[in-house]
Amino acid sequence: MAQNLGNPSHIGSLDPSQLGPQPTYLPDDHPDVEALRRLEEGEEPLDLAAALPASSLAWAELADEAFVEGRYVDSYAYARVGYHRGLDALRAAGWRGVGPIPWEHTVNRGFLRALYALGRAAGAIGEAEEAQRVTKFLSDSDPAAMDAIAAAHG
């Protein structure tokens, strides 16, 4: 016989905001920190990707440049590299394939931008199913990320 637990507001010492996967924050020594500094100093994304290949931000910048120039396959390829580099970093930071990846944490933004760029380029080359999967992944990671990225990087 099942016992009715009602709608508990606390489970042990946890409150409802602590249930489920916790947010993942890339560490402050991630290559995107240096990449952002160097981009702000005017370094070219192509040089950054060569110098900091683990930087999702460098690859996202290259993807954005290629997309604006109408080089959608190049954009897709650059975004995919940034996406995979970001997945590696997220896993190393404890991410297990689900859970929030907050946009508010500046170091996470390179990965989220690469993810956005991947979905945008996938749509441009006719990969509608992948574009939908990426959109869902981005929304699941942080619902605010898509609008923030679109506003800044279209």
Short mmCIF file of N, CA, C and O in Angstrom, two decimals, residues 63-116:
data_model
loop_
_atom_site.label_atom_id
_atom_site.label_comp_id
_atom_site.label_asym_id
_atom_site.label_seq_id
_atom_site.Cartn_x
_atom_site.Cartn_y
_atom_site.Cartn_z
N ALA A 63 33.22 30.44 -35.93
CA ALA A 63 31.92 30.02 -36.48
C ALA A 63 31.06 31.23 -36.81
O ALA A 63 30.40 31.26 -37.86
N ASP A 64 31.06 32.22 -35.94
CA ASP A 64 30.29 33.45 -36.19
C ASP A 64 30.80 34.18 -37.43
O ASP A 64 30.02 34.62 -38.27
N GLU A 65 32.12 34.31 -37.53
CA GLU A 65 32.70 34.99 -38.70
C GLU A 65 32.30 34.27 -39.99
O GLU A 65 31.91 34.91 -40.96
N ALA A 66 32.46 32.96 -40.00
CA ALA A 66 32.14 32.19 -41.20
C ALA A 66 30.66 32.31 -41.55
O ALA A 66 30.30 32.45 -42.72
N PHE A 67 29.79 32.27 -40.55
CA PHE A 67 28.35 32.36 -40.80
C PHE A 67 27.99 33.70 -41.43
O PHE A 67 27.24 33.75 -42.42
N VAL A 68 28.53 34.77 -40.89
CA VAL A 68 28.26 36.12 -41.42
C VAL A 68 28.71 36.23 -42.87
O VAL A 68 28.07 36.90 -43.68
N GLU A 69 29.79 35.53 -43.21
CA GLU A 69 30.32 35.55 -44.58
C GLU A 69 29.61 34.57 -45.49
O GLU A 69 29.98 34.44 -46.66
N GLY A 70 28.61 33.84 -44.98
CA GLY A 70 27.87 32.89 -45.80
C GLY A 70 28.57 31.55 -45.99
O GLY A 70 28.15 30.74 -46.80
N ARG A 71 29.61 31.30 -45.22
CA ARG A 71 30.34 30.03 -45.29
C ARG A 71 29.78 29.09 -44.24
O ARG A 71 30.38 28.84 -43.21
N TYR A 72 28.58 28.56 -44.52
CA TYR A 72 27.84 27.80 -43.54
C TYR A 72 28.48 26.48 -43.17
O TYR A 72 28.41 26.06 -42.00
N VAL A 73 29.09 25.80 -44.12
CA VAL A 73 29.76 24.54 -43.80
C VAL A 73 30.96 24.80 -42.90
O VAL A 73 31.20 24.08 -41.93
N ASP A 74 31.72 25.86 -43.21
CA ASP A 74 32.84 26.23 -42.33
C ASP A 74 32.34 26.58 -40.94
O ASP A 74 32.92 26.18 -39.93
N SER A 75 31.26 27.34 -40.87
CA SER A 75 30.68 27.72 -39.59
C SER A 75 30.29 26.47 -38.80
O SER A 75 30.56 26.37 -37.59
N TYR A 76 29.66 25.53 -39.46
CA TYR A 76 29.25 24.28 -38.83
C TYR A 76 30.48 23.54 -38.28
O TYR A 76 30.47 23.08 -37.12
N ALA A 77 31.52 23.46 -39.08
CA ALA A 77 32.73 22.74 -38.65
C ALA A 77 33.39 23.42 -37.45
O ALA A 77 33.76 22.75 -36.48
N TYR A 78 33.54 24.74 -37.51
CA TYR A 78 34.13 25.47 -36.38
C TYR A 78 33.28 25.29 -35.13
O TYR A 78 33.80 25.06 -34.04
N ALA A 79 31.97 25.43 -35.27
CA ALA A 79 31.08 25.31 -34.12
C ALA A 79 31.15 23.91 -33.52
O ALA A 79 31.14 23.74 -32.29
N ARG A 80 31.24 22.90 -34.36
CA ARG A 80 31.31 21.51 -33.87
C ARG A 80 32.58 21.29 -33.06
O ARG A 80 32.56 20.62 -32.02
N VAL A 81 33.70 21.85 -33.51
CA VAL A 81 34.94 21.72 -32.73
C VAL A 81 34.77 22.40 -31.37
O VAL A 81 35.10 21.81 -30.33
N GLY A 82 34.24 23.61 -31.37
CA GLY A 82 34.03 24.32 -30.10
C GLY A 82 33.09 23.58 -29.17
O GLY A 82 33.30 23.52 -27.95
N TYR A 83 32.05 23.00 -29.75
CA TYR A 83 31.09 22.21 -28.98
C TYR A 83 31.76 21.01 -28.32
O TYR A 83 31.62 20.77 -27.13
N HIS A 84 32.54 20.26 -29.10
CA HIS A 84 33.19 19.08 -28.55
C HIS A 84 34.26 19.42 -27.53
O HIS A 84 34.40 18.74 -26.51
N ARG A 85 35.00 20.51 -27.77
CA ARG A 85 35.99 20.95 -26.78
C ARG A 85 35.29 21.34 -25.49
O ARG A 85 35.76 21.07 -24.39
N GLY A 86 34.13 21.98 -25.63
CA GLY A 86 33.35 22.36 -24.45
C GLY A 86 32.81 21.16 -23.70
O GLY A 86 32.81 21.14 -22.46
N LEU A 87 32.32 20.15 -24.43
CA LEU A 87 31.83 18.93 -23.76
C LEU A 87 32.94 18.29 -22.94
O LEU A 87 32.72 17.86 -21.80
N ASP A 88 34.15 18.24 -23.51
CA ASP A 88 35.29 17.68 -22.78
C ASP A 88 35.52 18.45 -21.49
O ASP A 88 35.73 17.85 -20.42
N ALA A 89 35.50 19.77 -21.57
CA ALA A 89 35.75 20.61 -20.39
C ALA A 89 34.62 20.47 -19.36
O ALA A 89 34.88 20.40 -18.16
N LEU A 90 33.39 20.42 -19.84
CA LEU A 90 32.26 20.26 -18.91
C LEU A 90 32.34 18.93 -18.17
O LEU A 90 32.11 18.86 -16.96
N ARG A 91 32.67 17.87 -18.89
CA ARG A 91 32.81 16.56 -18.23
C ARG A 91 33.92 16.59 -17.18
O ARG A 91 33.77 16.03 -16.09
N ALA A 92 35.03 17.25 -17.52
CA ALA A 92 36.13 17.36 -16.56
C ALA A 92 35.71 18.18 -15.33
O ALA A 92 36.25 17.97 -14.24
N ALA A 93 34.73 19.06 -15.50
CA ALA A 93 34.23 19.88 -14.40
C ALA A 93 33.11 19.18 -13.62
O ALA A 93 32.51 19.79 -12.73
N GLY A 94 32.79 17.94 -13.98
CA GLY A 94 31.81 17.17 -13.23
C GLY A 94 30.45 17.01 -13.89
O GLY A 94 29.57 16.36 -13.35
N TRP A 95 30.26 17.60 -15.04
CA TRP A 95 28.97 17.49 -15.74
C TRP A 95 28.78 16.05 -16.21
O TRP A 95 29.72 15.41 -16.69
N ARG A 96 27.57 15.54 -16.08
CA ARG A 96 27.28 14.15 -16.43
C ARG A 96 26.29 14.03 -17.57
O ARG A 96 25.59 13.03 -17.69
N GLY A 97 26.22 15.02 -18.41
CA GLY A 97 25.35 14.94 -19.58
C GLY A 97 24.00 15.57 -19.42
O GLY A 97 23.24 15.66 -20.38
N VAL A 98 23.68 16.01 -18.23
CA VAL A 98 22.41 16.71 -17.97
C VAL A 98 22.66 17.77 -16.90
O VAL A 98 23.60 17.68 -16.13
N GLY A 99 21.76 18.73 -16.89
CA GLY A 99 21.81 19.75 -15.85
C GLY A 99 22.18 21.11 -16.40
O GLY A 99 22.68 21.24 -17.51
N PRO A 100 21.92 22.12 -15.59
CA PRO A 100 22.17 23.49 -16.02
C PRO A 100 23.63 23.80 -16.29
O PRO A 100 24.53 23.30 -15.61
N ILE A 101 23.83 24.63 -17.31
CA ILE A 101 25.15 25.19 -17.64
C ILE A 101 24.89 26.70 -17.73
O ILE A 101 24.56 27.21 -18.80
N PRO A 102 24.96 27.40 -16.62
CA PRO A 102 24.47 28.79 -16.56
C PRO A 102 25.24 29.77 -17.44
O PRO A 102 26.47 29.85 -17.40
N TRP A 103 24.49 30.55 -18.21
CA TRP A 103 25.02 31.63 -19.03
C TRP A 103 25.64 32.70 -18.14
O TRP A 103 26.63 33.34 -18.51
N GLU A 104 25.09 32.93 -16.97
CA GLU A 104 25.57 33.98 -16.08
C GLU A 104 27.04 33.77 -15.69
O GLU A 104 27.73 34.72 -15.34
N HIS A 105 27.51 32.53 -15.75
CA HIS A 105 28.92 32.25 -15.45
C HIS A 105 29.72 32.49 -16.74
O HIS A 105 29.64 31.72 -17.69
N THR A 106 30.48 33.55 -16.77
CA THR A 106 31.16 34.00 -17.98
C THR A 106 31.96 32.90 -18.66
O THR A 106 31.98 32.81 -19.89
N VAL A 107 32.60 32.04 -17.89
CA VAL A 107 33.45 31.00 -18.47
C VAL A 107 32.63 29.98 -19.26
O VAL A 107 33.13 29.36 -20.19
N ASN A 108 31.35 29.81 -18.93
CA ASN A 108 30.49 28.88 -19.66
C ASN A 108 30.06 29.42 -21.02
O ASN A 108 29.57 28.67 -21.87
N ARG A 109 30.21 30.69 -21.25
CA ARG A 109 29.65 31.32 -22.44
C ARG A 109 30.27 30.84 -23.75
O ARG A 109 29.59 30.79 -24.76
N GLY A 110 31.55 30.50 -23.75
CA GLY A 110 32.17 30.01 -24.98
C GLY A 110 31.51 28.73 -25.45
O GLY A 110 31.18 28.58 -26.64
N PHE A 111 31.28 27.80 -24.52
CA PHE A 111 30.59 26.57 -24.88
C PHE A 111 29.17 26.86 -25.37
O PHE A 111 28.75 26.33 -26.40
N LEU A 112 28.44 27.67 -24.63
CA LEU A 112 27.06 27.96 -25.01
C LEU A 112 26.99 28.69 -26.35
O LEU A 112 26.09 28.42 -27.16
N ARG A 113 27.94 29.55 -26.63
CA ARG A 113 27.99 30.22 -27.95
C ARG A 113 28.31 29.22 -29.05
O ARG A 113 27.74 29.30 -30.15
N ALA A 114 29.22 28.29 -28.79
CA ALA A 114 29.53 27.26 -29.79
C ALA A 114 28.31 26.39 -30.05
O ALA A 114 28.02 26.04 -31.20
N LEU A 115 27.58 26.07 -29.00
CA LEU A 115 26.36 25.28 -29.13
C LEU A 115 25.33 26.03 -29.97
O LEU A 115 24.73 25.47 -30.89
N TYR A 116 25.14 27.29 -29.69
CA TYR A 116 24.21 28.13 -30.47
C TYR A 116 24.64 28.17 -31.94
O TYR A 116 23.82 27.99 -32.84
#
